[in-house]
Structures are given as C-alpha cells and as structure tokens.
Amino acid sequence: MPDIQEGIPQQALPVPYRRSAIKSPYQWIVQKFGKGKREAEPARHARRAYKNVNSAWFSSTVLIFVLVFLFLPLGIIAVFSFNEGKAIVWSGFSLKWYAELFLESEKLWHSFRNSIVIAVISAFFSVVIGTFAGLGVQWYRFRGRGYVQAVSILPMVLPEVVIGMSMVIFFSAINIPLGFVSIIIAHITFCLPFAFLLILARLDEFDFSIVEAARDLGATERQTLFKVVIPALFPAILSGFFMSVTLSLEDFVITFFVSGPGSTTLPLYVFSMVRYGISPVINALSLIMILGTMVVAFVLRNFLKGIAASN
C-alpha cells in the first residue's frame, strides 16, 4: 500500500509537524559557540599539553618575579653590610662593621638578648596554653565552646595598635609595671592564637583510636596524654613554638606600648637608631640573622620530616 504522505510536499504538512526555522536561544548559543564535531583524542591531548606548557611558563615567570621582589632587599642588605662607607654607594669591601658589631655594640647585643629571652618564654607559654586549649576545644563539649574559638582568633585580626593600647590600659588598671613581665604577657596574648590554630589543625587529623588503644592497654589519662597524645602533636607544637618565636622577635608595635625602662628589645633599639640614620652594623646583624634563620629552618624541616615519617 503506497504511503499516503509520499506525494505531499513538506510545506503542506501541518504546522506542528514542520521544522521551525526559528531556533531557541540555547540552540543558537550551541551552534555559535559550541564545537562542531568531537575532536580526536590525540588532538585534545596535544592542545591540553600546549596549554599546560603556556601556563607553566607564566607561573614560573610570576614566581621568579615575586621571589626577586621579596628577596632583593635582603640581598641589598647583605651586600652593603660589607661596604666600607655608611652611604648607600659602594666604596669598597670591608669587614669593619662586623668587627664593630662583635666588639663595640654592647647595647645592641643586650637588646638582642632581651628579645631572645622574651621570645622563648612567650613562645613556651603560648604553646603550652594553646595545646591544652586545643585539646579541650576539639575533644570536649562545654558551654561557650564556640565563644572560645571565636575570641581566640581576635588577636590575629585586630590591629596591633589596638592590642597595644588595650594592654597598656589593662596593665595600668591592675597595677602591673611596664617591663619584661608586661612584654611577655602581651606577646603571649599575641602569639597564642597562632599556636592554638596549628594545634587544632593537627588534632583534626588525629586518629583517636590510638588513645582508645592506650586506655585499653591500661594507661591512665595522664600517661595517655604525655606518652601518646603529646608525641603525636609534637610536630604542630614545635611549629607553633618557632612561629611564636618569630612573631615575638619581629614585633614592634605592641612592644613599643608595653615596654618599660631596661626592657628594650631589638626592634625598639633599631627604631631608636633610625632617627639618627641606620648604621651598617644593623646590616651586618641582619645578614647574621638571615643566615641563622635559614639554618634553623633547614634543620627544622628535616627534623619534622623525620618525625612525620616515624609517625
């Protein structure tokens, strides 16, 4: 039986069966910007590899630019620490500023010693308080837990001027004289959030089953804390300690507000020298501190890698 629509032209079909010449916005976008046909697999891999090469080149260029921008001032300080003159013009190689640093800079070394003592003490208490605070916040549920977490971050986001002024008012209200004690308390307050957050980050990855295993084997809560939990948290504790030391050593604003007679730290001493012109002795000290920091960072990196591998 012949098809009854065989002889019917296309334009004679009813409207619902005709192919509309008007395209929807989606069809127009697909036809305009979409791919006409599927590419072969080798072509897609070649184009992706070409894009990766371009992005790698751009990323490497930006990285080199950022590193030069960050470390070029340190290189200038290192070079001019060997300059014979005081001006920022090269006048000859000399080691006299290093001789003056080690032999004729008693006040500078006294302020440096003050900074080291304050940094170590404040970092120690920051890590101890941050460790127990992190254990309490992470493993226990109590009223005000969220409030403690929120308040602990405030010293990180508040301007140091505000912290310094509030510390001065607080010490004046409770009759604490400005000096070593006030600087240490202020630095503990400032460094505590950083140690606290590092401990919390480590506790998020902590396997609590080892604590349960220790308790099943007869360990007391004290033994579990000092022989299981603390060793497992030791990389974060050590990282928080050195970060706190670094923050305490370089702090100037808070120390400026809460320092007293006889408690001059290295940033305060350098600031007092700036008013009369920076001596190249500071350049020599800066180079020594940079090299010392690099050595400590390298040793600490290998030490932490060994601890992580053992865990």
mmCIF file of N, CA and C in Angstrom, residues 118 122-123 126 155 160 163-168 170-171 176 178-194 247-248 251 253-259:
data_model
loop_
_atom_site.group_PDB
_atom_site.id
_atom_site.type_symbol
_atom_site.label_atom_id
_atom_site.label_comp_id
_atom_site.label_asym_id
_atom_site.label_seq_id
_atom_site.Cartn_x
_atom_site.Cartn_y
_atom_site.Cartn_z
ATOM 1 N N ILE A 118 62.622 37.038 75.831
ATOM 2 C CA ILE A 118 61.179 37.294 75.785
ATOM 3 C C ILE A 118 60.504 36.380 74.771
ATOM 4 N N SER A 122 57.717 33.625 75.979
ATOM 5 C CA SER A 122 56.355 33.829 75.479
ATOM 6 C C SER A 122 55.935 32.695 74.546
ATOM 7 N N ALA A 123 56.855 32.185 73.730
ATOM 8 C CA ALA A 123 56.521 31.071 72.845
ATOM 9 C C ALA A 123 56.233 29.805 73.639
ATOM 10 N N SER A 126 52.827 30.185 75.195
ATOM 11 C CA SER A 126 51.817 30.174 74.137
ATOM 12 C C SER A 126 51.540 28.761 73.662
ATOM 13 N N PRO A 155 42.977 38.310 68.453
ATOM 14 C CA PRO A 155 44.300 38.941 68.362
ATOM 15 C C PRO A 155 44.949 38.839 66.988
ATOM 16 N N GLU A 160 47.506 45.796 65.632
ATOM 17 C CA GLU A 160 48.417 45.729 66.764
ATOM 18 C C GLU A 160 48.361 46.999 67.609
ATOM 19 N N ILE A 163 45.642 46.402 70.096
ATOM 20 C CA ILE A 163 46.091 45.456 71.130
ATOM 21 C C ILE A 163 47.058 46.134 72.092
ATOM 22 N N GLY A 164 47.999 46.907 71.555
ATOM 23 C CA GLY A 164 48.963 47.589 72.409
ATOM 24 C C GLY A 164 48.311 48.582 73.350
ATOM 25 N N MET A 165 47.381 49.383 72.849
ATOM 26 C CA MET A 165 46.697 50.359 73.703
ATOM 27 C C MET A 165 45.850 49.667 74.768
ATOM 28 N N SER A 166 45.157 48.608 74.382
ATOM 29 C CA SER A 166 44.340 47.885 75.364
ATOM 30 C C SER A 166 45.217 47.238 76.433
ATOM 31 N N MET A 167 46.401 46.758 76.044
ATOM 32 C CA MET A 167 47.312 46.170 77.024
ATOM 33 C C MET A 167 47.813 47.213 78.012
ATOM 34 N N VAL A 168 48.122 48.402 77.524
ATOM 35 C CA VAL A 168 48.580 49.467 78.419
ATOM 36 C C VAL A 168 47.496 49.822 79.433
ATOM 37 N N PHE A 170 45.063 47.887 80.422
ATOM 38 C CA PHE A 170 44.878 46.744 81.317
ATOM 39 C C PHE A 170 45.959 46.694 82.385
ATOM 40 N N PHE A 171 47.213 46.870 81.994
ATOM 41 C CA PHE A 171 48.307 46.838 82.969
ATOM 42 C C PHE A 171 48.212 47.998 83.963
ATOM 43 N N ILE A 176 50.304 46.590 87.102
ATOM 44 C CA ILE A 176 51.481 45.832 86.670
ATOM 45 C C ILE A 176 52.448 46.816 86.016
ATOM 46 N N LEU A 178 55.288 48.429 83.699
ATOM 47 C CA LEU A 178 55.722 48.116 82.340
ATOM 48 C C LEU A 178 57.177 47.683 82.349
ATOM 49 N N GLY A 179 57.449 46.549 81.708
ATOM 50 C CA GLY A 179 58.791 45.987 81.681
ATOM 51 C C GLY A 179 58.770 44.612 81.058
ATOM 52 N N PHE A 180 59.627 43.735 81.545
ATOM 53 C CA PHE A 180 59.715 42.387 80.991
ATOM 54 C C PHE A 180 58.408 41.615 81.157
ATOM 55 N N VAL A 181 57.809 41.718 82.321
ATOM 56 C CA VAL A 181 56.583 40.954 82.588
ATOM 57 C C VAL A 181 55.468 41.401 81.660
ATOM 58 N N SER A 182 55.303 42.694 81.501
ATOM 59 C CA SER A 182 54.232 43.200 80.634
ATOM 60 C C SER A 182 54.483 42.815 79.175
ATOM 61 N N ILE A 183 55.734 42.847 78.725
ATOM 62 C CA ILE A 183 56.029 42.452 77.341
ATOM 63 C C ILE A 183 55.742 40.971 77.125
ATOM 64 N N ILE A 184 56.131 40.142 78.082
ATOM 65 C CA ILE A 184 55.900 38.697 77.948
ATOM 66 C C ILE A 184 54.407 38.391 77.911
ATOM 67 N N ILE A 185 53.628 39.016 78.787
ATOM 68 C CA ILE A 185 52.173 38.780 78.779
ATOM 69 C C ILE A 185 51.559 39.236 77.463
ATOM 70 N N ALA A 186 51.989 40.398 76.982
ATOM 71 C CA ALA A 186 51.449 40.897 75.719
ATOM 72 C C ALA A 186 51.819 39.996 74.557
ATOM 73 N N HIS A 187 53.040 39.485 74.531
ATOM 74 C CA HIS A 187 53.459 38.603 73.444
ATOM 75 C C HIS A 187 52.761 37.251 73.522
ATOM 76 N N ILE A 188 52.501 36.761 74.721
ATOM 77 C CA ILE A 188 51.727 35.523 74.846
ATOM 78 C C ILE A 188 50.328 35.711 74.269
ATOM 79 N N THR A 189 49.718 36.838 74.579
ATOM 80 C CA THR A 189 48.390 37.125 74.044
ATOM 81 C C THR A 189 48.406 37.198 72.530
ATOM 82 N N PHE A 190 49.466 37.750 71.978
ATOM 83 C CA PHE A 190 49.544 37.924 70.533
ATOM 84 C C PHE A 190 49.885 36.620 69.808
ATOM 85 N N CYS A 191 50.755 35.797 70.406
ATOM 86 C CA CYS A 191 51.210 34.568 69.743
ATOM 87 C C CYS A 191 50.304 33.371 69.990
ATOM 88 N N LEU A 192 49.489 33.424 71.037
ATOM 89 C CA LEU A 192 48.656 32.278 71.398
ATOM 90 C C LEU A 192 47.724 31.819 70.282
ATOM 91 N N PRO A 193 47.023 32.707 69.557
ATOM 92 C CA PRO A 193 46.122 32.206 68.501
ATOM 93 C C PRO A 193 46.826 31.406 67.419
ATOM 94 N N PHE A 194 48.047 31.768 67.060
ATOM 95 C CA PHE A 194 48.760 31.045 66.001
ATOM 96 C C PHE A 194 49.103 29.623 66.452
ATOM 97 N N LEU A 247 57.309 35.587 65.587
ATOM 98 C CA LEU A 247 56.388 36.715 65.767
ATOM 99 C C LEU A 247 56.825 37.608 66.916
ATOM 100 N N SER A 248 57.330 37.005 67.980
ATOM 101 C CA SER A 248 57.775 37.796 69.129
ATOM 102 C C SER A 248 59.033 38.584 68.807
ATOM 103 N N ASP A 251 58.141 41.690 66.526
ATOM 104 C CA ASP A 251 57.067 42.596 66.920
ATOM 105 C C ASP A 251 57.642 43.917 67.420
ATOM 106 N N VAL A 253 55.165 47.094 67.380
ATOM 107 C CA VAL A 253 54.081 47.992 67.802
ATOM 108 C C VAL A 253 53.637 47.677 69.226
ATOM 109 N N ILE A 254 53.306 46.408 69.497
ATOM 110 C CA ILE A 254 52.833 46.038 70.837
ATOM 111 C C ILE A 254 53.947 46.253 71.856
ATOM 112 N N THR A 255 55.167 45.879 71.494
ATOM 113 C CA THR A 255 56.297 46.060 72.417
ATOM 114 C C THR A 255 56.530 47.529 72.721
ATOM 115 N N PHE A 256 56.333 48.390 71.749
ATOM 116 C CA PHE A 256 56.525 49.824 71.953
ATOM 117 C C PHE A 256 55.560 50.361 73.009
ATOM 118 N N PHE A 257 54.339 49.831 73.059
ATOM 119 C CA PHE A 257 53.348 50.320 74.023
ATOM 120 C C PHE A 257 53.600 49.786 75.429
ATOM 121 N N VAL A 258 54.035 48.527 75.530
ATOM 122 C CA VAL A 258 54.084 47.885 76.853
ATOM 123 C C VAL A 258 55.496 47.776 77.421
ATOM 124 N N SER A 259 56.502 48.319 76.743
ATOM 125 C CA SER A 259 57.872 48.237 77.260
ATOM 126 C C SER A 259 58.108 49.314 78.307
#
